[in-house]
Amino acid sequence: MSTVAQRRRISQLRLVAQRLVGDPWSTPTQAVNAMMCMQGQDFPGALTSIALRTNSRSLSEVRDAFKCGAIVRSWPQRGTLHVLPAEDLLWYLKLTAHPRLLGQEKRRLDRGIEAHHIDSVRDATVELLHEARAISRDALLDAWKERHLLTDSTWAYYLLHHLCVEGTLVQGPIGEDGKQLFVLTDDWIAQPRELDREAAVAEIVPRYLSDHGPASRKDLNWWSQLPLREIDAGIEECAGELTGIIVDDETYWVHNSVLERYEGLGAGSLGRSLLALPGFDELILGYASRWMTIPQAYAEALVPGNNGVFRKSIISGGTAIGFWRPGRAKPIVELFQEPTPAFQRRLDKTFAALPK
C-alpha cells in the first residue's frame, strides 16, 4: 500500500511538470503546445488554467492566443472539450476522436439523425461561414432552425460535436461577450500539421510524459484512449529520457528534465507551494486516478457524487486541502482543516495573485 509521502512526491513532481511551480512557460501558446490537450469544458476555467502556467499570468494574453488562431477548442479526446494547439487539431482528431465518432453511429441513427441531415447541416454551415467568417453557437443554431434543418432541438449538440470532430468546424476566436465563436477549420488553421499514426503515437507519448508525468501507462491510456500496446511501444522508444517510479506495483514514468527541475526547487519549496485551481484543471483531470493529489477521504467533497462536477480546488504542497468558489467580495473557501492565521494570510495572497 502506498504511503502519503509517495503520493505527495508524485503530485509534487506533477506540479513541476505542469509548470504550476518553478519556471512557467513564456506564453499561453507555449503552455498549450507543451500540455498538448487541456481540459476545456468550463471555458473561463480553461483560460485561468492556461494563464496559471505562464510568466504573465494574464487572461488577456490567453484570449489573444485564441484570437490570433494559435490555440483552439474542440472535442479531440474522450468526447470532452479540450484546448489544444491549432496546428495539432486535425491529426489528433483523426487519431483519437474519429474512431469514437464512428462508434456512435448506431446511437445517432436511433435518435433519427440520418447521414443526409448531417450533409445538409454541413453544407448550410459552410455556406454561411464563407460570408460571416465567425458565428456564435446561438446564431448558428438559429440559422439551422430558419433553414428547417434542426427539426429536433435535441440534435443541436450532436450536430455541433459531429461537425467539429470531423474537422469542418472549430471554436477559435472570442466574441465581445467573452464566448467563443465557431469558424471553418480550413479557413482558420493556416498550417495544419500532418502525421501518420506511427508518428502521432511517437509524439503523444513523450509530450504527455514530459508535461504530465509522473504518469502510468494506464494514465496515458485513459487520457488519450490509445491502445496500451502502442503506449508501451512509445514508452520504450523514449525510455532513455525517462525515469520510472514504482508505487503500488505500478510504474509512473517521468521525464528526466522534470526530476532535474524538481531537485533544483527542493522539497521544502514544493512543500510550501499553495495553489487555487479552477474546477477542471489538468492537475486533477489529467490522469486515470486522482488519488495522488486528492486524499480518498476528501474525494466526495471535491467531486460530489462522482458525477463529473469538479469543484475548484486548493492545493497545498501537492495535496488537495479544500475547495473554493467565487464570492461577491472575496472567494468563499472550505478547508478540510482549520487554518492557522499565517496560513490564512498565505491563502489570501494566493487568491490575490489569481490571473486577471
mmCIF file with all atom_site columns, N, CA, C and O in Angstrom, residues 40-43 65-67 69-76 80-86 89 93 129 134-137 140 157 160-161 163-165 167-175 178-185 188-189:
data_model
loop_
_atom_site.group_PDB
_atom_site.id
_atom_site.type_symbol
_atom_site.label_atom_id
_atom_site.label_alt_id
_atom_site.label_comp_id
_atom_site.label_asym_id
_atom_site.label_entity_id
_atom_site.label_seq_id
_atom_site.pdbx_PDB_ins_code
_atom_site.Cartn_x
_atom_site.Cartn_y
_atom_site.Cartn_z
_atom_site.occupancy
_atom_site.B_iso_or_equiv
_atom_site.pdbx_formal_charge
_atom_site.auth_seq_id
_atom_site.auth_comp_id
_atom_site.auth_asym_id
_atom_site.auth_atom_id
_atom_site.pdbx_PDB_model_num
ATOM 1   N N  . GLY A 1 40  ? -11.260 21.665 -21.280 1.00 0.00 ? 40  GLY A N  1
ATOM 2   C CA . GLY A 1 40  ? -11.880 22.907 -21.737 1.00 0.00 ? 40  GLY A CA 1
ATOM 3   C C  . GLY A 1 40  ? -13.379 22.970 -21.549 1.00 0.00 ? 40  GLY A C  1
ATOM 4   O O  . GLY A 1 40  ? -14.037 23.807 -22.163 1.00 0.00 ? 40  GLY A O  1
ATOM 5   N N  . GLN A 1 41  ? -13.957 22.077 -20.709 1.00 0.00 ? 41  GLN A N  1
ATOM 6   C CA . GLN A 1 41  ? -15.410 22.088 -20.526 1.00 0.00 ? 41  GLN A CA 1
ATOM 7   C C  . GLN A 1 41  ? -15.901 23.446 -20.032 1.00 0.00 ? 41  GLN A C  1
ATOM 8   O O  . GLN A 1 41  ? -16.918 23.963 -20.487 1.00 0.00 ? 41  GLN A O  1
ATOM 9   N N  . ASP A 1 42  ? -15.184 23.975 -19.045 1.00 0.00 ? 42  ASP A N  1
ATOM 10  C CA . ASP A 1 42  ? -15.513 25.278 -18.470 1.00 0.00 ? 42  ASP A CA 1
ATOM 11  C C  . ASP A 1 42  ? -14.548 26.298 -19.081 1.00 0.00 ? 42  ASP A C  1
ATOM 12  O O  . ASP A 1 42  ? -13.383 26.356 -18.691 1.00 0.00 ? 42  ASP A O  1
ATOM 13  N N  . PHE A 1 43  ? -15.040 27.086 -20.036 1.00 0.00 ? 43  PHE A N  1
ATOM 14  C CA . PHE A 1 43  ? -14.132 27.952 -20.782 1.00 0.00 ? 43  PHE A CA 1
ATOM 15  C C  . PHE A 1 43  ? -13.422 28.983 -19.895 1.00 0.00 ? 43  PHE A C  1
ATOM 16  O O  . PHE A 1 43  ? -12.195 29.129 -19.999 1.00 0.00 ? 43  PHE A O  1
ATOM 17  N N  . ALA A 1 65  ? -4.236  34.568 -27.691 1.00 0.00 ? 65  ALA A N  1
ATOM 18  C CA . ALA A 1 65  ? -3.766  33.351 -28.350 1.00 0.00 ? 65  ALA A CA 1
ATOM 19  C C  . ALA A 1 65  ? -4.901  32.663 -29.099 1.00 0.00 ? 65  ALA A C  1
ATOM 20  O O  . ALA A 1 65  ? -4.689  32.074 -30.170 1.00 0.00 ? 65  ALA A O  1
ATOM 21  N N  . PHE A 1 66  ? -6.108  32.748 -28.553 1.00 0.00 ? 66  PHE A N  1
ATOM 22  C CA . PHE A 1 66  ? -7.278  32.235 -29.287 1.00 0.00 ? 66  PHE A CA 1
ATOM 23  C C  . PHE A 1 66  ? -7.594  33.127 -30.484 1.00 0.00 ? 66  PHE A C  1
ATOM 24  O O  . PHE A 1 66  ? -7.853  32.645 -31.586 1.00 0.00 ? 66  PHE A O  1
ATOM 25  N N  . LYS A 1 67  ? -7.568  34.414 -30.257 1.00 0.00 ? 67  LYS A N  1
ATOM 26  C CA . LYS A 1 67  ? -7.965  35.351 -31.314 1.00 0.00 ? 67  LYS A CA 1
ATOM 27  C C  . LYS A 1 67  ? -7.024  35.325 -32.511 1.00 0.00 ? 67  LYS A C  1
ATOM 28  O O  . LYS A 1 67  ? -7.452  35.553 -33.649 1.00 0.00 ? 67  LYS A O  1
ATOM 29  N N  . GLY A 1 69  ? -5.461  32.673 -33.525 1.00 0.00 ? 69  GLY A N  1
ATOM 30  C CA . GLY A 1 69  ? -5.501  31.365 -34.158 1.00 0.00 ? 69  GLY A CA 1
ATOM 31  C C  . GLY A 1 69  ? -4.420  30.395 -33.720 1.00 0.00 ? 69  GLY A C  1
ATOM 32  O O  . GLY A 1 69  ? -4.264  29.332 -34.314 1.00 0.00 ? 69  GLY A O  1
ATOM 33  N N  . ALA A 1 70  ? -3.681  30.725 -32.661 1.00 0.00 ? 70  ALA A N  1
ATOM 34  C CA . ALA A 1 70  ? -2.610  29.828 -32.213 1.00 0.00 ? 70  ALA A CA 1
ATOM 35  C C  . ALA A 1 70  ? -3.157  28.616 -31.465 1.00 0.00 ? 70  ALA A C  1
ATOM 36  O O  . ALA A 1 70  ? -2.602  27.518 -31.565 1.00 0.00 ? 70  ALA A O  1
ATOM 37  N N  . ILE A 1 71  ? -4.233  28.816 -30.708 1.00 0.00 ? 71  ILE A N  1
ATOM 38  C CA . ILE A 1 71  ? -4.839  27.720 -29.960 1.00 0.00 ? 71  ILE A CA 1
ATOM 39  C C  . ILE A 1 71  ? -6.339  27.696 -30.245 1.00 0.00 ? 71  ILE A C  1
ATOM 40  O O  . ILE A 1 71  ? -6.931  28.724 -30.603 1.00 0.00 ? 71  ILE A O  1
ATOM 41  N N  . VAL A 1 72  ? -6.942  26.534 -30.103 1.00 0.00 ? 72  VAL A N  1
ATOM 42  C CA . VAL A 1 72  ? -8.361  26.354 -30.421 1.00 0.00 ? 72  VAL A CA 1
ATOM 43  C C  . VAL A 1 72  ? -8.985  25.428 -29.378 1.00 0.00 ? 72  VAL A C  1
ATOM 44  O O  . VAL A 1 72  ? -8.289  24.820 -28.555 1.00 0.00 ? 72  VAL A O  1
ATOM 45  N N  . ARG A 1 73  ? -10.317 25.304 -29.475 1.00 0.00 ? 73  ARG A N  1
ATOM 46  C CA . ARG A 1 73  ? -11.028 24.378 -28.575 1.00 0.00 ? 73  ARG A CA 1
ATOM 47  C C  . ARG A 1 73  ? -11.929 23.469 -29.404 1.00 0.00 ? 73  ARG A C  1
ATOM 48  O O  . ARG A 1 73  ? -12.607 23.924 -30.320 1.00 0.00 ? 73  ARG A O  1
ATOM 49  N N  . SER A 1 74  ? -11.906 22.181 -29.068 1.00 0.00 ? 74  SER A N  1
ATOM 50  C CA . SER A 1 74  ? -12.729 21.219 -29.782 1.00 0.00 ? 74  SER A CA 1
ATOM 51  C C  . SER A 1 74  ? -12.925 19.991 -28.895 1.00 0.00 ? 74  SER A C  1
ATOM 52  O O  . SER A 1 74  ? -12.646 20.025 -27.695 1.00 0.00 ? 74  SER A O  1
ATOM 53  N N  . TRP A 1 75  ? -13.390 18.893 -29.514 1.00 0.00 ? 75  TRP A N  1
ATOM 54  C CA . TRP A 1 75  ? -13.611 17.628 -28.804 1.00 0.00 ? 75  TRP A CA 1
ATOM 55  C C  . TRP A 1 75  ? -12.603 16.594 -29.290 1.00 0.00 ? 75  TRP A C  1
ATOM 56  O O  . TRP A 1 75  ? -12.964 15.620 -29.934 1.00 0.00 ? 75  TRP A O  1
ATOM 57  N N  . PRO A 1 76  ? -11.318 16.746 -28.998 1.00 0.00 ? 76  PRO A N  1
ATOM 58  C CA . PRO A 1 76  ? -10.312 15.854 -29.579 1.00 0.00 ? 76  PRO A CA 1
ATOM 59  C C  . PRO A 1 76  ? -10.180 14.504 -28.889 1.00 0.00 ? 76  PRO A C  1
ATOM 60  O O  . PRO A 1 76  ? -9.647  13.569 -29.474 1.00 0.00 ? 76  PRO A O  1
ATOM 61  N N  . THR A 1 80  ? -14.784 14.992 -24.849 1.00 0.00 ? 80  THR A N  1
ATOM 62  C CA . THR A 1 80  ? -14.763 16.132 -23.935 1.00 0.00 ? 80  THR A CA 1
ATOM 63  C C  . THR A 1 80  ? -14.060 17.316 -24.582 1.00 0.00 ? 80  THR A C  1
ATOM 64  O O  . THR A 1 80  ? -13.079 17.146 -25.300 1.00 0.00 ? 80  THR A O  1
ATOM 65  N N  . LEU A 1 81  ? -14.548 18.505 -24.309 1.00 0.00 ? 81  LEU A N  1
ATOM 66  C CA . LEU A 1 81  ? -13.914 19.714 -24.823 1.00 0.00 ? 81  LEU A CA 1
ATOM 67  C C  . LEU A 1 81  ? -12.518 19.899 -24.237 1.00 0.00 ? 81  LEU A C  1
ATOM 68  O O  . LEU A 1 81  ? -12.324 19.774 -23.018 1.00 0.00 ? 81  LEU A O  1
ATOM 69  N N  . HIS A 1 82  ? -11.565 20.191 -25.114 1.00 0.00 ? 82  HIS A N  1
ATOM 70  C CA . HIS A 1 82  ? -10.190 20.476 -24.705 1.00 0.00 ? 82  HIS A CA 1
ATOM 71  C C  . HIS A 1 82  ? -9.656  21.652 -25.508 1.00 0.00 ? 82  HIS A C  1
ATOM 72  O O  . HIS A 1 82  ? -10.130 21.940 -26.605 1.00 0.00 ? 82  HIS A O  1
ATOM 73  N N  . VAL A 1 83  ? -8.648  22.301 -24.961 1.00 0.00 ? 83  VAL A N  1
ATOM 74  C CA . VAL A 1 83  ? -7.887  23.320 -25.673 1.00 0.00 ? 83  VAL A CA 1
ATOM 75  C C  . VAL A 1 83  ? -6.597  22.668 -26.157 1.00 0.00 ? 83  VAL A C  1
ATOM 76  O O  . VAL A 1 83  ? -5.938  21.937 -25.409 1.00 0.00 ? 83  VAL A O  1
ATOM 77  N N  . LEU A 1 84  ? -6.229  22.939 -27.402 1.00 0.00 ? 84  LEU A N  1
ATOM 78  C CA . LEU A 1 84  ? -5.005  22.369 -27.952 1.00 0.00 ? 84  LEU A CA 1
ATOM 79  C C  . LEU A 1 84  ? -4.426  23.292 -29.020 1.00 0.00 ? 84  LEU A C  1
ATOM 80  O O  . LEU A 1 84  ? -5.114  24.214 -29.478 1.00 0.00 ? 84  LEU A O  1
ATOM 81  N N  . PRO A 1 85  ? -3.168  23.081 -29.404 1.00 0.00 ? 85  PRO A N  1
ATOM 82  C CA . PRO A 1 85  ? -2.580  23.917 -30.454 1.00 0.00 ? 85  PRO A CA 1
ATOM 83  C C  . PRO A 1 85  ? -3.349  23.758 -31.755 1.00 0.00 ? 85  PRO A C  1
ATOM 84  O O  . PRO A 1 85  ? -3.690  22.635 -32.150 1.00 0.00 ? 85  PRO A O  1
ATOM 85  N N  . ALA A 1 86  ? -3.608  24.852 -32.432 1.00 0.00 ? 86  ALA A N  1
ATOM 86  C CA . ALA A 1 86  ? -4.366  24.799 -33.685 1.00 0.00 ? 86  ALA A CA 1
ATOM 87  C C  . ALA A 1 86  ? -3.701  23.873 -34.694 1.00 0.00 ? 86  ALA A C  1
ATOM 88  O O  . ALA A 1 86  ? -4.369  23.106 -35.394 1.00 0.00 ? 86  ALA A O  1
ATOM 89  N N  . LEU A 1 89  ? -4.615  20.105 -34.328 1.00 0.00 ? 89  LEU A N  1
ATOM 90  C CA . LEU A 1 89  ? -6.014  19.687 -34.225 1.00 0.00 ? 89  LEU A CA 1
ATOM 91  C C  . LEU A 1 89  ? -6.363  18.532 -35.155 1.00 0.00 ? 89  LEU A C  1
ATOM 92  O O  . LEU A 1 89  ? -6.899  17.506 -34.724 1.00 0.00 ? 89  LEU A O  1
ATOM 93  N N  . LEU A 1 93  ? -7.493  14.794 -34.021 1.00 0.00 ? 93  LEU A N  1
ATOM 94  C CA . LEU A 1 93  ? -8.881  14.355 -34.197 1.00 0.00 ? 93  LEU A CA 1
ATOM 95  C C  . LEU A 1 93  ? -8.924  13.006 -34.911 1.00 0.00 ? 93  LEU A C  1
ATOM 96  O O  . LEU A 1 93  ? -9.680  12.103 -34.525 1.00 0.00 ? 93  LEU A O  1
ATOM 97  N N  . LEU A 1 129 ? -20.676 30.429 -43.273 1.00 0.00 ? 129 LEU A N  1
ATOM 98  C CA . LEU A 1 129 ? -19.409 30.927 -42.742 1.00 0.00 ? 129 LEU A CA 1
ATOM 99  C C  . LEU A 1 129 ? -18.480 31.451 -43.825 1.00 0.00 ? 129 LEU A C  1
ATOM 100 O O  . LEU A 1 129 ? -17.520 32.169 -43.522 1.00 0.00 ? 129 LEU A O  1
ATOM 101 N N  . ALA A 1 134 ? -17.191 34.055 -38.844 1.00 0.00 ? 134 ALA A N  1
ATOM 102 C CA . ALA A 1 134 ? -17.263 33.506 -37.490 1.00 0.00 ? 134 ALA A CA 1
ATOM 103 C C  . ALA A 1 134 ? -18.676 33.703 -36.972 1.00 0.00 ? 134 ALA A C  1
ATOM 104 O O  . ALA A 1 134 ? -19.336 34.694 -37.310 1.00 0.00 ? 134 ALA A O  1
ATOM 105 N N  . ILE A 1 135 ? -19.137 32.758 -36.144 1.00 0.00 ? 135 ILE A N  1
ATOM 106 C CA . ILE A 1 135 ? -20.523 32.821 -35.707 1.00 0.00 ? 135 ILE A CA 1
ATOM 107 C C  . ILE A 1 135 ? -20.652 32.216 -34.310 1.00 0.00 ? 135 ILE A C  1
ATOM 108 O O  . ILE A 1 135 ? -19.933 31.279 -33.954 1.00 0.00 ? 135 ILE A O  1
ATOM 109 N N  . SER A 1 136 ? -21.561 32.773 -33.519 1.00 0.00 ? 136 SER A N  1
ATOM 110 C CA . SER A 1 136 ? -21.784 32.246 -32.184 1.00 0.00 ? 136 SER A CA 1
ATOM 111 C C  . SER A 1 136 ? -22.605 30.961 -32.255 1.00 0.00 ? 136 SER A C  1
ATOM 112 O O  . SER A 1 136 ? -23.269 30.672 -33.251 1.00 0.00 ? 136 SER A O  1
ATOM 113 N N  . ARG A 1 137 ? -22.586 30.215 -31.181 1.00 0.00 ? 137 ARG A N  1
ATOM 114 C CA . ARG A 1 137 ? -23.366 28.976 -31.122 1.00 0.00 ? 137 ARG A CA 1
ATOM 115 C C  . ARG A 1 137 ? -24.847 29.265 -31.319 1.00 0.00 ? 137 ARG A C  1
ATOM 116 O O  . ARG A 1 137 ? -25.519 28.604 -32.115 1.00 0.00 ? 137 ARG A O  1
ATOM 117 N N  . LEU A 1 140 ? -25.683 30.241 -34.874 1.00 0.00 ? 140 LEU A N  1
ATOM 118 C CA . LEU A 1 140 ? -25.586 29.102 -35.777 1.00 0.00 ? 140 LEU A CA 1
ATOM 119 C C  . LEU A 1 140 ? -26.826 28.206 -35.655 1.00 0.00 ? 140 LEU A C  1
ATOM 120 O O  . LEU A 1 140 ? -27.413 27.791 -36.660 1.00 0.00 ? 140 LEU A O  1
ATOM 121 N N  . TYR A 1 157 ? -26.625 19.585 -30.036 1.00 0.00 ? 157 TYR A N  1
ATOM 122 C CA . TYR A 1 157 ? -25.293 19.280 -29.507 1.00 0.00 ? 157 TYR A CA 1
ATOM 123 C C  . TYR A 1 157 ? -24.590 18.247 -30.375 1.00 0.00 ? 157 TYR A C  1
ATOM 124 O O  . TYR A 1 157 ? -23.412 18.405 -30.703 1.00 0.00 ? 157 TYR A O  1
ATOM 125 N N  . LEU A 1 160 ? -23.304 19.850 -33.689 1.00 0.00 ? 160 LEU A N  1
ATOM 126 C CA . LEU A 1 160 ? -22.127 20.692 -33.449 1.00 0.00 ? 160 LEU A CA 1
ATOM 127 C C  . LEU A 1 160 ? -20.896 19.825 -33.195 1.00 0.00 ? 160 LEU A C  1
ATOM 128 O O  . LEU A 1 160 ? -19.816 20.049 -33.759 1.00 0.00 ? 160 LEU A O  1
ATOM 129 N N  . HIS A 1 161 ? -21.074 18.848 -32.326 1.00 0.00 ? 161 HIS A N  1
ATOM 130 C CA . HIS A 1 161 ? -19.979 17.944 -31.991 1.00 0.00 ? 161 HIS A CA 1
ATOM 131 C C  . HIS A 1 161 ? -19.479 17.211 -33.235 1.00 0.00 ? 161 HIS A C  1
ATOM 132 O O  . HIS A 1 161 ? -18.269 17.116 -33.482 1.00 0.00 ? 161 HIS A O  1
ATOM 133 N N  . LEU A 1 163 ? -19.713 18.047 -36.480 1.00 0.00 ? 163 LEU A N  1
ATOM 134 C CA . LEU A 1 163 ? -19.019 18.923 -37.432 1.00 0.00 ? 163 LEU A CA 1
ATOM 135 C C  . LEU A 1 163 ? -17.627 19.303 -36.934 1.00 0.00 ? 163 LEU A C  1
ATOM 136 O O  . LEU A 1 163 ? -16.706 19.497 -37.731 1.00 0.00 ? 163 LEU A O  1
ATOM 137 N N  . CYS A 1 164 ? -17.474 19.404 -35.614 1.00 0.00 ? 164 CYS A N  1
ATOM 138 C CA . CYS A 1 164 ? -16.151 19.725 -35.065 1.00 0.00 ? 164 CYS A CA 1
ATOM 139 C C  . CYS A 1 164 ? -15.222 18.514 -35.122 1.00 0.00 ? 164 CYS A C  1
ATOM 140 O O  . CYS A 1 164 ? -14.055 18.634 -35.503 1.00 0.00 ? 164 CYS A O  1
ATOM 141 N N  . VAL A 1 165 ? -15.725 17.349 -34.743 1.00 0.00 ? 165 VAL A N  1
ATOM 142 C CA . VAL A 1 165 ? -14.878 16.157 -34.731 1.00 0.00 ? 165 VAL A CA 1
ATOM 143 C C  . VAL A 1 165 ? -14.452 15.763 -36.139 1.00 0.00 ? 165 VAL A C  1
ATOM 144 O O  . VAL A 1 165 ? -13.317 15.331 -36.359 1.00 0.00 ? 165 VAL A O  1
ATOM 145 N N  . GLY A 1 167 ? -13.825 17.775 -38.400 1.00 0.00 ? 167 GLY A N  1
ATOM 146 C CA . GLY A 1 167 ? -12.858 18.779 -38.839 1.00 0.00 ? 167 GLY A CA 1
ATOM 147 C C  . GLY A 1 167 ? -13.430 19.917 -39.653 1.00 0.00 ? 167 GLY A C  1
ATOM 148 O O  . GLY A 1 167 ? -12.678 20.741 -40.172 1.00 0.00 ? 167 GLY A O  1
ATOM 149 N N  . THR A 1 168 ? -14.757 20.011 -39.756 1.00 0.00 ? 168 THR A N  1
ATOM 150 C CA . THR A 1 168 ? -15.360 21.120 -40.506 1.00 0.00 ? 168 THR A CA 1
ATOM 151 C C  . THR A 1 168 ? -15.335 22.404 -39.692 1.00 0.00 ? 168 THR A C  1
ATOM 152 O O  . THR A 1 168 ? -14.985 23.473 -40.205 1.00 0.00 ? 168 THR A O  1
ATOM 153 N N  . LEU A 1 169 ? -15.687 22.315 -38.421 1.00 0.00 ? 169 LEU A N  1
ATOM 154 C CA . LEU A 1 169 ? -15.764 23.485 -37.541 1.00 0.00 ? 169 LEU A CA 1
ATOM 155 C C  . LEU A 1 169 ? -14.757 23.371 -36.407 1.00 0.00 ? 169 LEU A C  1
ATOM 156 O O  . LEU A 1 169 ? -14.339 22.278 -36.027 1.00 0.00 ? 169 LEU A O  1
ATOM 157 N N  . VAL A 1 170 ? -14.414 24.517 -35.846 1.00 0.00 ? 170 VAL A N  1
ATOM 158 C CA . VAL A 1 170 ? -13.612 24.568 -34.629 1.00 0.00 ? 170 VAL A CA 1
ATOM 159 C C  . VAL A 1 170 ? -13.985 25.842 -33.883 1.00 0.00 ? 170 VAL A C  1
ATOM 160 O O  . VAL A 1 170 ? -14.424 26.828 -34.484 1.00 0.00 ? 170 VAL A O  1
ATOM 161 N N  . GLN A 1 171 ? -13.823 25.820 -32.581 1.00 0.00 ? 171 GLN A N  1
ATOM 162 C CA . GLN A 1 171 ? -14.045 27.015 -31.768 1.00 0.00 ? 171 GLN A CA 1
ATOM 163 C C  . GLN A 1 171 ? -12.725 27.772 -31.662 1.00 0.00 ? 171 GLN A C  1
ATOM 164 O O  . GLN A 1 171 ? -11.765 27.253 -31.103 1.00 0.00 ? 171 GLN A O  1
ATOM 165 N N  . GLY A 1 172 ? -12.711 28.978 -32.235 1.00 0.00 ? 172 GLY A N  1
ATOM 166 C CA . GLY A 1 172 ? -11.465 29.730 -32.306 1.00 0.00 ? 172 GLY A CA 1
ATOM 167 C C  . GLY A 1 172 ? -11.520 31.081 -31.641 1.00 0.00 ? 172 GLY A C  1
ATOM 168 O O  . GLY A 1 172 ? -11.205 31.211 -30.453 1.00 0.00 ? 172 GLY A O  1
ATOM 169 N N  . PRO A 1 173 ? -11.906 32.142 -32.364 1.00 0.00 ? 173 PRO A N  1
ATOM 170 C CA . PRO A 1 173 ? -11.878 33.497 -31.797 1.00 0.00 ? 173 PRO A CA 1
ATOM 171 C C  . PRO A 1 173 ? -12.922 33.660 -30.696 1.00 0.00 ? 173 PRO A C  1
ATOM 172 O O  . PRO A 1 173 ? -13.792 32.807 -30.494 1.00 0.00 ? 173 PRO A O  1
ATOM 173 N N  . ILE A 1 174 ? -12.811 34.758 -29.976 1.00 0.00 ? 174 ILE A N  1
ATOM 174 C CA . ILE A 1 174 ? -13.704 35.038 -28.849 1.00 0.00 ? 174 ILE A CA 1
ATOM 175 C C  . ILE A 1 174 ? -14.525 36.275 -29.168 1.00 0.00 ? 174 ILE A C  1
ATOM 176 O O  . ILE A 1 174 ? -13.989 37.308 -29.575 1.00 0.00 ? 174 ILE A O  1
ATOM 177 N N  . GLY A 1 175 ? -15.838 36.173 -28.984 1.00 0.00 ? 175 GLY A N  1
ATOM 178 C CA . GLY A 1 175 ? -16.734 37.288 -29.256 1.00 0.00 ? 175 GLY A CA 1
ATOM 179 C C  . GLY A 1 175 ? -16.687 38.351 -28.171 1.00 0.00 ? 175 GLY A C  1
ATOM 180 O O  . GLY A 1 175 ? -16.046 38.173 -27.128 1.00 0.00 ? 175 GLY A O  1
ATOM 181 N N  . GLY A 1 178 ? -17.406 37.413 -24.612 1.00 0.00 ? 178 GLY A N  1
ATOM 182 C CA . GLY A 1 178 ? -16.491 36.509 -23.932 1.00 0.00 ? 178 GLY A CA 1
ATOM 183 C C  . GLY A 1 178 ? -16.659 35.052 -24.306 1.00 0.00 ? 178 GLY A C  1
ATOM 184 O O  . GLY A 1 178 ? -15.917 34.197 -23.807 1.00 0.00 ? 178 GLY A O  1
ATOM 185 N N  . LYS A 1 179 ? -17.617 34.748 -25.176 1.00 0.00 ? 179 LYS A N  1
ATOM 186 C CA . LYS A 1 179 ? -17.840 33.372 -25.591 1.00 0.00 ? 179 LYS A CA 1
ATOM 187 C C  . LYS A 1 179 ? -17.134 33.101 -26.919 1.00 0.00 ? 179 LYS A C  1
ATOM 188 O O  . LYS A 1 179 ? -17.004 33.988 -27.750 1.00 0.00 ? 179 LYS A O  1
ATOM 189 N N  . GLN A 1 180 ? -16.729 31.851 -27.094 1.00 0.00 ? 180 GLN A N  1
ATOM 190 C CA . GLN A 1 180 ? -16.038 31.508 -28.331 1.00 0.00 ? 180 GLN A CA 1
ATOM 191 C C  . GLN A 1 180 ? -16.982 31.444 -29.519 1.00 0.00 ? 180 GLN A C  1
ATOM 192 O O  . GLN A 1 180 ? -18.175 31.153 -29.373 1.00 0.00 ? 180 GLN A O  1
ATOM 193 N N  . LEU A 1 181 ? -16.408 31.713 -30.689 1.00 0.00 ? 181 LEU A N  1
ATOM 194 C CA . LEU A 1 181 ? -17.148 31.659 -31.937 1.00 0.00 ? 181 LEU A CA 1
ATOM 195 C C  . LEU A 1 181 ? -16.700 30.444 -32.747 1.00 0.00 ? 181 LEU A C  1
ATOM 196 O O  . LEU A 1 181 ? -15.549 30.011 -32.644 1.00 0.00 ? 181 LEU A O  1
ATOM 197 N N  . PHE A 1 182 ? -17.614 29.918 -33.543 1.00 0.00 ? 182 PHE A N  1
ATOM 198 C CA . PHE A 1 182 ? -17.287 28.822 -34.440 1.00 0.00 ? 182 PHE A CA 1
ATOM 199 C C  . PHE A 1 182 ? -16.791 29.375 -35.770 1.00 0.00 ? 182 PHE A C  1
ATOM 200 O O  . PHE A 1 182 ? -17.333 30.360 -36.285 1.00 0.00 ? 182 PHE A O  1
ATOM 201 N N  . VAL A 1 183 ? -15.758 28.740 -36.303 1.00 0.00 ? 183 VAL A N  1
ATOM 202 C CA . VAL A 1 183 ? -15.187 29.124 -37.600 1.00 0.00 ? 183 VAL A CA 1
ATOM 203 C C  . VAL A 1 183 ? -14.943 27.856 -38.411 1.00 0.00 ? 183 VAL A C  1
ATOM 204 O O  . VAL A 1 183 ? -14.930 26.740 -37.874 1.00 0.00 ? 183 VAL A O  1
ATOM 205 N N  . LEU A 1 184 ? -14.734 28.027 -39.708 1.00 0.00 ? 184 LEU A N  1
ATOM 206 C CA . LEU A 1 184 ? -14.370 26.895 -40.550 1.00 0.00 ? 184 LEU A CA 1
ATOM 207 C C  . LEU A 1 184 ? -12.898 26.538 -40.303 1.00 0.00 ? 184 LEU A C  1
ATOM 208 O O  . LEU A 1 184 ? -12.020 27.401 -40.384 1.00 0.00 ? 184 LEU A O  1
ATOM 209 N N  . THR A 1 185 ? -12.659 25.289 -40.017 1.00 0.00 ? 185 THR A N  1
ATOM 210 C CA . THR A 1 185 ? -11.299 24.852 -39.697 1.00 0.00 ? 185 THR A CA 1
ATOM 211 C C  . THR A 1 185 ? -10.327 25.160 -40.829 1.00 0.00 ? 185 THR A C  1
ATOM 212 O O  . THR A 1 185 ? -9.212  25.647 -40.589 1.00 0.00 ? 185 THR A O  1
ATOM 213 N N  . TRP A 1 188 ? -9.489  28.817 -40.736 1.00 0.00 ? 188 TRP A N  1
ATOM 214 C CA . TRP A 1 188 ? -8.901  29.344 -39.504 1.00 0.00 ? 188 TRP A CA 1
ATOM 215 C C  . TRP A 1 188 ? -7.476  28.830 -39.255 1.00 0.00 ? 188 TRP A C  1
ATOM 216 O O  . TRP A 1 188 ? -6.620  29.554 -38.748 1.00 0.00 ? 188 TRP A O  1
ATOM 217 N N  . ILE A 1 189 ? -7.234  27.573 -39.595 1.00 0.00 ? 189 ILE A N  1
ATOM 218 C CA . ILE A 1 189 ? -5.925  26.977 -39.319 1.00 0.00 ? 189 ILE A CA 1
ATOM 219 C C  . ILE A 1 189 ? -5.096  26.988 -40.602 1.00 0.00 ? 189 ILE A C  1
ATOM 220 O O  . ILE A 1 189 ? -5.322  26.201 -41.523 1.00 0.00 ? 189 ILE A O  1
#
